XYZ file of N, CA and C in Angstrom:
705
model
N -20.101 8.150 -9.077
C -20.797 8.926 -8.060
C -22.265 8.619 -8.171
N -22.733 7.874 -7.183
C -24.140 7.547 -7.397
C -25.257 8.875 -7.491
N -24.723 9.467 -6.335
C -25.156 10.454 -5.595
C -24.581 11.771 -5.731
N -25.060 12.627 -6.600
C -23.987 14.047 -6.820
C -24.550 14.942 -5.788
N -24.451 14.935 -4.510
C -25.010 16.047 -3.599
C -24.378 17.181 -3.234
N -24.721 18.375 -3.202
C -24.299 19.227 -2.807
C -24.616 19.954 -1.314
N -23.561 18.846 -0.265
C -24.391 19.551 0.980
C -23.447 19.714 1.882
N -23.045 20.058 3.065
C -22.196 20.056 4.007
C -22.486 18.725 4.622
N -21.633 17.995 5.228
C -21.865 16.809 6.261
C -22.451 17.394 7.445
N -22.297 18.371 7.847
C -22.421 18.599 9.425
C -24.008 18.837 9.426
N -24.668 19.422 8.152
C -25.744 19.090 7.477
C -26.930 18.187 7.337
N -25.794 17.161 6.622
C -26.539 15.865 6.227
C -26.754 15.416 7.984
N -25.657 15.509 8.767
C -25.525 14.764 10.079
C -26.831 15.046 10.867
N -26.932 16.095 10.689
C -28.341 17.238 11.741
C -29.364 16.507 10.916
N -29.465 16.388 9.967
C -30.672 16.102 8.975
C -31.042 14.508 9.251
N -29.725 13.630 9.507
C -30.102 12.435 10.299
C -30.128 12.073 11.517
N -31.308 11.401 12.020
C -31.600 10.198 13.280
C -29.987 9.950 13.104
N -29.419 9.451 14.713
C -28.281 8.823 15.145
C -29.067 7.404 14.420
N -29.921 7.027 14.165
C -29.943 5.341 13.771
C -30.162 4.879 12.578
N -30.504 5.972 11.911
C -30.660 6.213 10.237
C -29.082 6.824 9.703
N -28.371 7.273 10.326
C -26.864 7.253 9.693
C -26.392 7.713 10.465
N -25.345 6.518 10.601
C -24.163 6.771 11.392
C -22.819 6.477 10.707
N -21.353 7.512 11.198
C -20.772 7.032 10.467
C -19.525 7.026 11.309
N -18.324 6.346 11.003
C -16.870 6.049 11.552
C -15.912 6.256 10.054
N -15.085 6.674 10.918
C -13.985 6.881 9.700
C -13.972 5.517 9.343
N -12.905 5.053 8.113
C -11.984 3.936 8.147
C -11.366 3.118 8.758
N -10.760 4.239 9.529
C -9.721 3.210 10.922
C -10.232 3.056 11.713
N -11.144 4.119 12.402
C -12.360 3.465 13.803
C -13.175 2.223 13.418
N -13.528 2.128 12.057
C -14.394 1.212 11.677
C -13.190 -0.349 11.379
N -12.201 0.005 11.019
C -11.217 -1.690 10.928
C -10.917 -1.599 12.330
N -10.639 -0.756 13.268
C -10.684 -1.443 14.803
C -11.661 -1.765 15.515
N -12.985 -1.301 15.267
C -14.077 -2.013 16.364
C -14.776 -2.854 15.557
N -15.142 -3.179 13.915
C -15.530 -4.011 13.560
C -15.493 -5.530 14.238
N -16.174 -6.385 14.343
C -15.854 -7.208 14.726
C -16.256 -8.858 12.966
N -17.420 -7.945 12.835
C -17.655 -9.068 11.311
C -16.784 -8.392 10.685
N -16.740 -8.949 9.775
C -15.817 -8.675 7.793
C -14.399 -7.743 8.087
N -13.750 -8.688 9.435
C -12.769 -7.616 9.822
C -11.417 -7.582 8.643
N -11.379 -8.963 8.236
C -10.513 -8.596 6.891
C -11.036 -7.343 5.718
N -11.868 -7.078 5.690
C -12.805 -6.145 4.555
C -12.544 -4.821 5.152
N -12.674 -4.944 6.628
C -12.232 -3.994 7.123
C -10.771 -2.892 6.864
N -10.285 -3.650 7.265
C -8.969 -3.847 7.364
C -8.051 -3.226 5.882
N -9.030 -3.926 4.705
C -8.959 -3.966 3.622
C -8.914 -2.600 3.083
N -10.289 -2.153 3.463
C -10.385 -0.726 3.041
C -10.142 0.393 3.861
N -9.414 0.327 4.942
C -8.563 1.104 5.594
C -7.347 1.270 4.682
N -6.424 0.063 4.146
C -5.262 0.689 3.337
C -5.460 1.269 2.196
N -6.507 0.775 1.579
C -7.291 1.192 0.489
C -7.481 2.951 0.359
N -8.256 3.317 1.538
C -8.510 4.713 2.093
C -7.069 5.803 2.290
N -6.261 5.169 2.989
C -5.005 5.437 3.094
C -3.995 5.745 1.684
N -4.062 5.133 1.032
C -2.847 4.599 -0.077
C -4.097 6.092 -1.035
N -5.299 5.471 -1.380
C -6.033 6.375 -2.602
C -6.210 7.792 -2.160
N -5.857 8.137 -0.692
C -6.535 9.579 -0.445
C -5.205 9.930 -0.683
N -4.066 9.130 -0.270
C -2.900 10.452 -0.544
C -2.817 10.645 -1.947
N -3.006 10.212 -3.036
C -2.730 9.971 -4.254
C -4.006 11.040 -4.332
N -4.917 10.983 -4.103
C -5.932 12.347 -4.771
C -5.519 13.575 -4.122
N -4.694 13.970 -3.060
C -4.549 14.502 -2.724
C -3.718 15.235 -3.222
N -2.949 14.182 -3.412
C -1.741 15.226 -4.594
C -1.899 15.490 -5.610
N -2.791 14.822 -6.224
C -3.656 15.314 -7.437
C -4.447 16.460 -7.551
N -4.848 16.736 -6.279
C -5.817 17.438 -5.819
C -4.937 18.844 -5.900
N -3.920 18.724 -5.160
C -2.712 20.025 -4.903
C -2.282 20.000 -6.372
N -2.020 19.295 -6.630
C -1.073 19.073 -8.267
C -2.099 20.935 -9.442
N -3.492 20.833 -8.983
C -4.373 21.469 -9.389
C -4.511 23.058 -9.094
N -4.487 23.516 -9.421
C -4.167 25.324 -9.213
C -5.485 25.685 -8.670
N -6.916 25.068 -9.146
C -8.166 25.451 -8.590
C -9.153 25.181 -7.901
N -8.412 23.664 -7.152
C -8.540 23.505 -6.392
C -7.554 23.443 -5.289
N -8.038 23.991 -3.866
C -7.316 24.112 -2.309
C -7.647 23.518 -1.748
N -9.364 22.850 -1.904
C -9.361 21.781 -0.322
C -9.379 20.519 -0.523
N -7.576 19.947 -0.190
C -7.534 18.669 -0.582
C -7.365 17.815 0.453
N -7.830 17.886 1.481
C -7.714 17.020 2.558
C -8.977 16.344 2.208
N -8.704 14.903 2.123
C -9.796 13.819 1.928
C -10.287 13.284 3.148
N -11.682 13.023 3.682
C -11.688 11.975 4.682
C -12.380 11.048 4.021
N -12.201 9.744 4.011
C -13.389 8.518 4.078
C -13.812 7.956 5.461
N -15.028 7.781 4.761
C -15.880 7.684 6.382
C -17.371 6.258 5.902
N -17.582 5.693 7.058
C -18.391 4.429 6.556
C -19.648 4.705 6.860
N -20.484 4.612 6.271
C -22.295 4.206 6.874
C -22.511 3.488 7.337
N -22.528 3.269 8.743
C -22.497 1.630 9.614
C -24.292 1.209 9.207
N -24.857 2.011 8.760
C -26.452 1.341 8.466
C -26.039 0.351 7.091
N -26.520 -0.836 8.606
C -26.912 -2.204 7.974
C -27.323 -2.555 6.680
N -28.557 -1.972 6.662
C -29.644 -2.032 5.467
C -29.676 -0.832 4.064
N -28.251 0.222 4.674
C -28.560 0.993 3.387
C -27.533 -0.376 2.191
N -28.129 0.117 0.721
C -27.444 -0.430 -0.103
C -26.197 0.195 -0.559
N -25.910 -0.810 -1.447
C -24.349 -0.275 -1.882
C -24.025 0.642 -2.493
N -23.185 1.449 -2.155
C -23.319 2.771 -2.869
C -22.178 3.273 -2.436
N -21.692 4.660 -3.013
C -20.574 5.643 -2.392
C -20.658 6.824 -3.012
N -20.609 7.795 -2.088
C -20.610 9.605 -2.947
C -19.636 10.231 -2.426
N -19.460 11.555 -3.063
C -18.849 12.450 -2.650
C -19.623 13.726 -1.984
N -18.892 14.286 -1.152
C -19.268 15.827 -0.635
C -18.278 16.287 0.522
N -18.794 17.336 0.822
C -17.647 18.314 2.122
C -18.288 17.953 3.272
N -17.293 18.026 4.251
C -17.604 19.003 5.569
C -18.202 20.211 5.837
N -18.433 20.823 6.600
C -18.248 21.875 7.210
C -17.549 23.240 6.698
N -16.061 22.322 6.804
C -14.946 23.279 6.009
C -14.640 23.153 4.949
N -15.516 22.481 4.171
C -15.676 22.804 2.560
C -14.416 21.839 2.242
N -13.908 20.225 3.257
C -13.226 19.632 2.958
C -13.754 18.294 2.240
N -13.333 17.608 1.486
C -13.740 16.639 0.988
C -13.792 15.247 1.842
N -15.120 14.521 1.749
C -15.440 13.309 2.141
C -15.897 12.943 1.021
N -15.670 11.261 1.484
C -16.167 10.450 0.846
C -16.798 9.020 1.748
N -18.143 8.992 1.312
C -18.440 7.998 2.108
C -19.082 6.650 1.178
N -18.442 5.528 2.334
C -19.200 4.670 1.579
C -19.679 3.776 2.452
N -20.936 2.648 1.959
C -21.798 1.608 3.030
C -21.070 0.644 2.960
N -21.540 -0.009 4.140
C -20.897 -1.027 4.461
C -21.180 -2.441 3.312
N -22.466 -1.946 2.612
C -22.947 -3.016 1.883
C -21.971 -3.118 0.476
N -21.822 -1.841 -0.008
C -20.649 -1.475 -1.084
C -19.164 -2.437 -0.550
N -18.399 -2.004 0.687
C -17.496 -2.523 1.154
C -16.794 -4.327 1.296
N -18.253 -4.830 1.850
C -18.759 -5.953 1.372
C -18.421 -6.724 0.304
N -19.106 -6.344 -0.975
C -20.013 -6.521 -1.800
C -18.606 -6.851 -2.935
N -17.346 -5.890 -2.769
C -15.773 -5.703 -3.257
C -15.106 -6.774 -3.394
N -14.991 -7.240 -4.543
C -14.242 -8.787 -4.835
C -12.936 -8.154 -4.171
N -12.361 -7.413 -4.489
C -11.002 -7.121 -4.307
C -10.552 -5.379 -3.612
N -9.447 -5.218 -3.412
C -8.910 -3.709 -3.210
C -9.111 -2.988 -4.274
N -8.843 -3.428 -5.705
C -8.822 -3.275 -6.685
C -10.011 -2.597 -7.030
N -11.038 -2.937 -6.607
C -12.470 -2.473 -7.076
C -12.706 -0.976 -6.049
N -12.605 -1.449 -4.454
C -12.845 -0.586 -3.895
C -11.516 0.520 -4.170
N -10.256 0.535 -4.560
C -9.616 1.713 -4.584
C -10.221 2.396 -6.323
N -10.613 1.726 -7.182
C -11.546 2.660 -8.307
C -12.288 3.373 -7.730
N -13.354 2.877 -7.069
C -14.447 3.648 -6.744
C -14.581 5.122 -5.970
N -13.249 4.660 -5.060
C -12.205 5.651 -4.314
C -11.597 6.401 -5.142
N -11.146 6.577 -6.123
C -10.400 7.343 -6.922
C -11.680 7.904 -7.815
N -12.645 7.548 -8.335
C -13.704 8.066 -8.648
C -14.287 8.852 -8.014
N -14.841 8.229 -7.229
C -15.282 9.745 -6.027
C -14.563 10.862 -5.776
N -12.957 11.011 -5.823
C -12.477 11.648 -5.406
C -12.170 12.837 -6.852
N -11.985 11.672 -7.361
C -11.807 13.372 -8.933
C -13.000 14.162 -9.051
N -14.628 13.125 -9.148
C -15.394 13.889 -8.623
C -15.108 15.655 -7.717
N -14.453 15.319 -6.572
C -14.303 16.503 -5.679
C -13.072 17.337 -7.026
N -11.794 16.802 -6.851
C -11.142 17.292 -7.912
C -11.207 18.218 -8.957
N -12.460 17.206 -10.057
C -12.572 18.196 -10.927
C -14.040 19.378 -11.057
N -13.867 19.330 -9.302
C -15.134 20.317 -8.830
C -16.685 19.843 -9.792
N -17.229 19.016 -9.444
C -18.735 18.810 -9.968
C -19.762 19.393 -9.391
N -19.131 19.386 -8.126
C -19.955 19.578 -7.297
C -20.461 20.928 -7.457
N -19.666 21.866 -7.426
C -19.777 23.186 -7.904
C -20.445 23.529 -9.241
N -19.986 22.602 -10.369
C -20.146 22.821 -11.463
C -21.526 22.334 -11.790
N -22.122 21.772 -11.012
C -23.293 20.897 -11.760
C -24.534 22.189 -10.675
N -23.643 22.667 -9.605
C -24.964 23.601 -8.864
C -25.157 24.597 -10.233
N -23.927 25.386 -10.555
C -23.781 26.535 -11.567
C -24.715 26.183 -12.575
N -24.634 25.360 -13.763
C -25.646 24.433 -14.549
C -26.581 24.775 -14.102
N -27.615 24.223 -13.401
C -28.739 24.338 -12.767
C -29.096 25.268 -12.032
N -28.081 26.218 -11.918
C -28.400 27.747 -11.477
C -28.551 28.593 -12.882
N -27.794 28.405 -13.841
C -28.034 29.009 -15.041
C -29.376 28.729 -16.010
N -29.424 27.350 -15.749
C -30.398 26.586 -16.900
C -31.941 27.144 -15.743
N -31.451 27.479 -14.672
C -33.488 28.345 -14.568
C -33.646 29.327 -14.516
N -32.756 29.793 -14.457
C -32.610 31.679 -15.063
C -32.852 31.410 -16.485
N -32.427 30.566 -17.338
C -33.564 30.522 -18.570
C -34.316 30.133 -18.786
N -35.313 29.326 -18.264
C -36.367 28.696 -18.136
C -37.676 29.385 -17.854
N -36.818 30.241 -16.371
C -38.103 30.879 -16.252
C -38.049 32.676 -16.895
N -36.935 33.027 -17.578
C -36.758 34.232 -18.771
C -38.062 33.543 -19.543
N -37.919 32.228 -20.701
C -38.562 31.841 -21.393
C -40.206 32.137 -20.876
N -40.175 31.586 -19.552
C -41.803 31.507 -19.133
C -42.414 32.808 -18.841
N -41.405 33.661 -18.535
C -41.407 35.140 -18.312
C -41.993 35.404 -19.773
N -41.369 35.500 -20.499
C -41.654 36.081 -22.003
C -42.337 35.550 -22.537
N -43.123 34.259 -22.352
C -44.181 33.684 -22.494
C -45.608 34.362 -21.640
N -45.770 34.985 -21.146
C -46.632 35.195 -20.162
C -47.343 34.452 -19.007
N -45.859 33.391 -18.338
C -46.237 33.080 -17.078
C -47.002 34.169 -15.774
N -47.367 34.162 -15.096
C -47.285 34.380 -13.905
C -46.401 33.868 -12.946
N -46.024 34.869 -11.880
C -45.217 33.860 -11.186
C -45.218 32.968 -10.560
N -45.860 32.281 -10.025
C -46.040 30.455 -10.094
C -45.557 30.055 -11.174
N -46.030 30.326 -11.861
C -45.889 29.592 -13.215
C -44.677 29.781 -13.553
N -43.834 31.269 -13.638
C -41.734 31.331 -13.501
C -41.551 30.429 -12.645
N -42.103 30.327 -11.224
C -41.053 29.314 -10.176
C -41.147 28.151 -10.830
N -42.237 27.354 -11.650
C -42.149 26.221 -11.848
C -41.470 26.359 -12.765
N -41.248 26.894 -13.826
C -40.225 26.380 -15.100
C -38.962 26.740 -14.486
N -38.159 27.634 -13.590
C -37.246 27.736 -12.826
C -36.737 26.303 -12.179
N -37.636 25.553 -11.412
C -37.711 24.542 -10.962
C -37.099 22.979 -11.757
N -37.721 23.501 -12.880
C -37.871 22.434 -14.116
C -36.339 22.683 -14.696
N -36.303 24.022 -14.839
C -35.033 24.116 -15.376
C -33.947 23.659 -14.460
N -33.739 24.069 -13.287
C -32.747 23.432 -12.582
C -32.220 21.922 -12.636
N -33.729 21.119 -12.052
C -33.205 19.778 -12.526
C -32.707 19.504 -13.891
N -33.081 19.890 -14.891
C -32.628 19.701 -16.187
C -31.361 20.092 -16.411
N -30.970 21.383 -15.695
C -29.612 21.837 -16.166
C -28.679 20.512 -14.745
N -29.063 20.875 -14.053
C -28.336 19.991 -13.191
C -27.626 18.440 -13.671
N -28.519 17.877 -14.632
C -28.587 16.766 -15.106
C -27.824 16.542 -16.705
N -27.863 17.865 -17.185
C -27.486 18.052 -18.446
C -25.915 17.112 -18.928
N -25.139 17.799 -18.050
C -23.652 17.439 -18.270
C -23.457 16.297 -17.079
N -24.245 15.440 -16.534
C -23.780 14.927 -15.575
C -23.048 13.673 -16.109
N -23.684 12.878 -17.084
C -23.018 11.515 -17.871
C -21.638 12.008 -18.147
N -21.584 13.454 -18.719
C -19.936 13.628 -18.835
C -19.323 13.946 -17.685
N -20.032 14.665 -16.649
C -19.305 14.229 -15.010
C -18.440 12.948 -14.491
N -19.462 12.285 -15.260
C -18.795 10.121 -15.076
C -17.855 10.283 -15.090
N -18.325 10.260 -16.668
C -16.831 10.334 -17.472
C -15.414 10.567 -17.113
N -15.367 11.736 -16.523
C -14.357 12.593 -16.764
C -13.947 11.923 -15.153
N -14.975 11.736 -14.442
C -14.365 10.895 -12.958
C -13.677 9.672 -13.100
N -14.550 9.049 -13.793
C -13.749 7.255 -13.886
C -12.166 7.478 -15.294
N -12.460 8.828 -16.023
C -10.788 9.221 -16.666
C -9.869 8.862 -15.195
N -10.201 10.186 -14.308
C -8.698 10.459 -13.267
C -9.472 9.708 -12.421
N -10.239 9.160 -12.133
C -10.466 8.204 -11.431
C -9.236 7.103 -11.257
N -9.509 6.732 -12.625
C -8.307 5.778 -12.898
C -7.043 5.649 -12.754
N -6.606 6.903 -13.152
C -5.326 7.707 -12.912
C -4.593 7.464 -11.129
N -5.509 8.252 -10.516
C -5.408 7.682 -8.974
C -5.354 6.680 -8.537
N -6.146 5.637 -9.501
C -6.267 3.815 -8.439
C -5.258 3.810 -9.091
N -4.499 3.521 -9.933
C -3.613 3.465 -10.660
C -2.282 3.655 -9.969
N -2.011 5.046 -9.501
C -0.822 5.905 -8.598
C -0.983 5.294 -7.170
N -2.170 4.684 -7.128
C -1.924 4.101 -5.238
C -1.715 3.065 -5.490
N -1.910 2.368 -6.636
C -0.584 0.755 -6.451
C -1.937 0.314 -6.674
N -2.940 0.386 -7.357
C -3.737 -0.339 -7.916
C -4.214 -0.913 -8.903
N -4.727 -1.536 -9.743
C -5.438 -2.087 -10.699
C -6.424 -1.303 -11.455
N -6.395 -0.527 -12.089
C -7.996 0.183 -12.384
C -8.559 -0.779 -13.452
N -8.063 -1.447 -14.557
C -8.395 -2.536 -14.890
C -9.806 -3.315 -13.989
N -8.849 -4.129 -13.226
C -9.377 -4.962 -12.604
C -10.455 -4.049 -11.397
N -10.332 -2.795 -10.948
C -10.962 -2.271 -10.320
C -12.859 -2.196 -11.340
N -12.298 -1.727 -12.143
C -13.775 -1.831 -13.252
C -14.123 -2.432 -13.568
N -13.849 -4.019 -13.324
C -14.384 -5.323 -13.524
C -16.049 -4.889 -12.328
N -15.867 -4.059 -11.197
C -17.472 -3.688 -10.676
C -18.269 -3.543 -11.439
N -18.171 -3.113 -12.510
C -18.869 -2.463 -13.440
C -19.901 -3.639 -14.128
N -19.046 -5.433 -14.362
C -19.992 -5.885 -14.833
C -21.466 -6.542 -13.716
N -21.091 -6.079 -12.577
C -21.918 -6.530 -11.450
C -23.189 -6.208 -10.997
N -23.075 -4.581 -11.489
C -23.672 -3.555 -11.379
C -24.840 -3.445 -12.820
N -26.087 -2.953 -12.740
C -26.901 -2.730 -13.373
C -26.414 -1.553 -14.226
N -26.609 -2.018 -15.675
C -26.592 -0.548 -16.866
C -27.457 -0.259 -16.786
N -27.038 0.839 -16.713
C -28.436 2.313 -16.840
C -28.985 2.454 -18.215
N -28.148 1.943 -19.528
C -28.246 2.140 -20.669
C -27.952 3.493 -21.189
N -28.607 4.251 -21.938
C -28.295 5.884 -22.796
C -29.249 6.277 -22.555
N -30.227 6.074 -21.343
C -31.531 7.339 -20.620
C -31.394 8.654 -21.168
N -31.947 9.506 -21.660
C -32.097 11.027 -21.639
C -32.195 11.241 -20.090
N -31.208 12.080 -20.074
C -30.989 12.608 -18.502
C -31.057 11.526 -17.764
N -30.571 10.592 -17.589
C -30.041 9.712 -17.125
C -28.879 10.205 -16.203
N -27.922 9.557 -15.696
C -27.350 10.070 -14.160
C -26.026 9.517 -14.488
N -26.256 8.072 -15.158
C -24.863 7.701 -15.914
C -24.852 7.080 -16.966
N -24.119 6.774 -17.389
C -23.530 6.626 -18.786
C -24.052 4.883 -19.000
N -23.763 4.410 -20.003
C -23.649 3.123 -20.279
C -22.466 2.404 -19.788
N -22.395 1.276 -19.440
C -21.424 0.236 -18.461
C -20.309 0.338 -19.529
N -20.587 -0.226 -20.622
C -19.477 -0.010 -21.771
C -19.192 1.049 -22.209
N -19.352 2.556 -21.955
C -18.927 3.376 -22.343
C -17.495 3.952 -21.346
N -18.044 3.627 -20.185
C -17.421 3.320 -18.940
C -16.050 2.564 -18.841
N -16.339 1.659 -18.934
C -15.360 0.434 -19.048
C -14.487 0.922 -20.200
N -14.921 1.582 -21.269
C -13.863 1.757 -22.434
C -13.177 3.104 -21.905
N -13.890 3.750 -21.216
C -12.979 5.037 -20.506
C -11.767 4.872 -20.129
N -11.991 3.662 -19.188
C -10.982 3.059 -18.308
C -9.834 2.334 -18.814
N -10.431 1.560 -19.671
C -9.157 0.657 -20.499
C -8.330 1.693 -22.039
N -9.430 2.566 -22.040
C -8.181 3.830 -22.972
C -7.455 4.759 -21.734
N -7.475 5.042 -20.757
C -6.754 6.070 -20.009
C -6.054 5.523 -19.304
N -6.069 3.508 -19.092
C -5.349 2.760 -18.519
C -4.381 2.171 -19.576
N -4.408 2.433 -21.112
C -3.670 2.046 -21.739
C -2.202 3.145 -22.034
N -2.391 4.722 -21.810
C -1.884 5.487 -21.831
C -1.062 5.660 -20.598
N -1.282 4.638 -19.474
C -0.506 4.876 -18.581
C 0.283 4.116 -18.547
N 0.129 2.646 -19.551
C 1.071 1.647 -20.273
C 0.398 0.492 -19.442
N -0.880 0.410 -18.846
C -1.579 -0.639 -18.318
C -2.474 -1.504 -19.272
N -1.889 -2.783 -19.526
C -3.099 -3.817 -20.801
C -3.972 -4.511 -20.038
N -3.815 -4.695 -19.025
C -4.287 -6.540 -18.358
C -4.389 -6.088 -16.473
């Protein structure tokens, strides 16, 4: 999850220019495409095959209810490669990704990981969990600045401070725990997660940042090949 946002689409949509983001499902986008119509095409079954598989994963789950997935594309040209998670409206799960990401996909293999990543994301509720974090961590921040003898400016800012911090706290284990059932899912839709995380060497390490956003490439990659070995996957 590049991007851990917590927003409604109908939201983000109002918040964008029609020419700064636009988006088509999957299947609108493999029928009017006219370039990279195999790619297209590609990640339409891709979309298909990985959403039912989170879905039932999704139901499989007692605490989570909204498991209707959509994937949907960023027809902007120039954004880079990337893919996140977030809701609708009705608090249903999307997932979107650019066209440059789509692209960019040696194989199905890669794009149904990334797809199954995003989607445990929604799954194992982050989204929720990482607001809570950062709703808690500035209620102590600004207690602390309180009992320090802030003023209040001075509470809103350590409030402030605290949020991002708590927000950020548990997020590397957010990864984590996505590219686990991440895997699980590319896996159940007839995929490779193996070979899906071969993205991984393509992609820039972040390294072990303090508050950093993700994890190390190899910490990653070993996620994948222990939770892909338990499913009896070597190669």
């Amino acid at each position: 999850m590049r991007r851990l946002i917590c927003l409604f689409l109908s939201l983000l949509l109002a918040a964008c220019s029609a020419n700064s983001f636009r988006v088509q499902t999957a299947a609108e986008w493999a029928q009017e495409v006219q370039e990279f119509k195999a790619e297209a095409e590609m990640f339409q079954q891709v979309s298909r095959q990985v959403g039912e598989q989170a879905r039932k994963e999704c139901l499989r789950r007692s605490n989570v209810t909204n498991c209707e997935f959509t994937t949907l594309v960023d027809l902007n040209p120039n954004a880079q490669a990337n893919a996140f998670q977030t809701l609708d409206n009705k608090k249903q799960p999307v997932i979107i990704f650019t066209r440059a990401l789509i692209e960019s996909a040696d194989n199905a293999d890669e794009l149904a990981f990334v797809m199954g990543h995003e989607a445990a994301h929604h799954i194992l509720r982050h989204i929720p969990r990482q607001s809570k974090n950062a709703q808690d961590s500035a209620a102590i921040f600004g207690e602390l600045a309180r009992l320090g003898g802030a003023d209040g400016e001075g509470i809103e800012e350590a409030q402030k401070l605290g949020a991002e911090v708590g927000a950020q706290v548990y997020i590397k284990d957010f990864e984590l725990e996505a590219d686990q059932l991440g895997t699980i899912i590319t896996f159940n839709a007839g995929y490779n997660p193996l070979i899906g995380a071969k993205y991984f060497e393509r992609i820039p390490d972040p390294g072990d940042q303090f508050l950093g956003t993700h994890p190390p490439n190899a910490q990653r990659v070993k996620m994948v090949r222990n939770t892909a070995r338990q499913l009896g996957l070597t190669q």
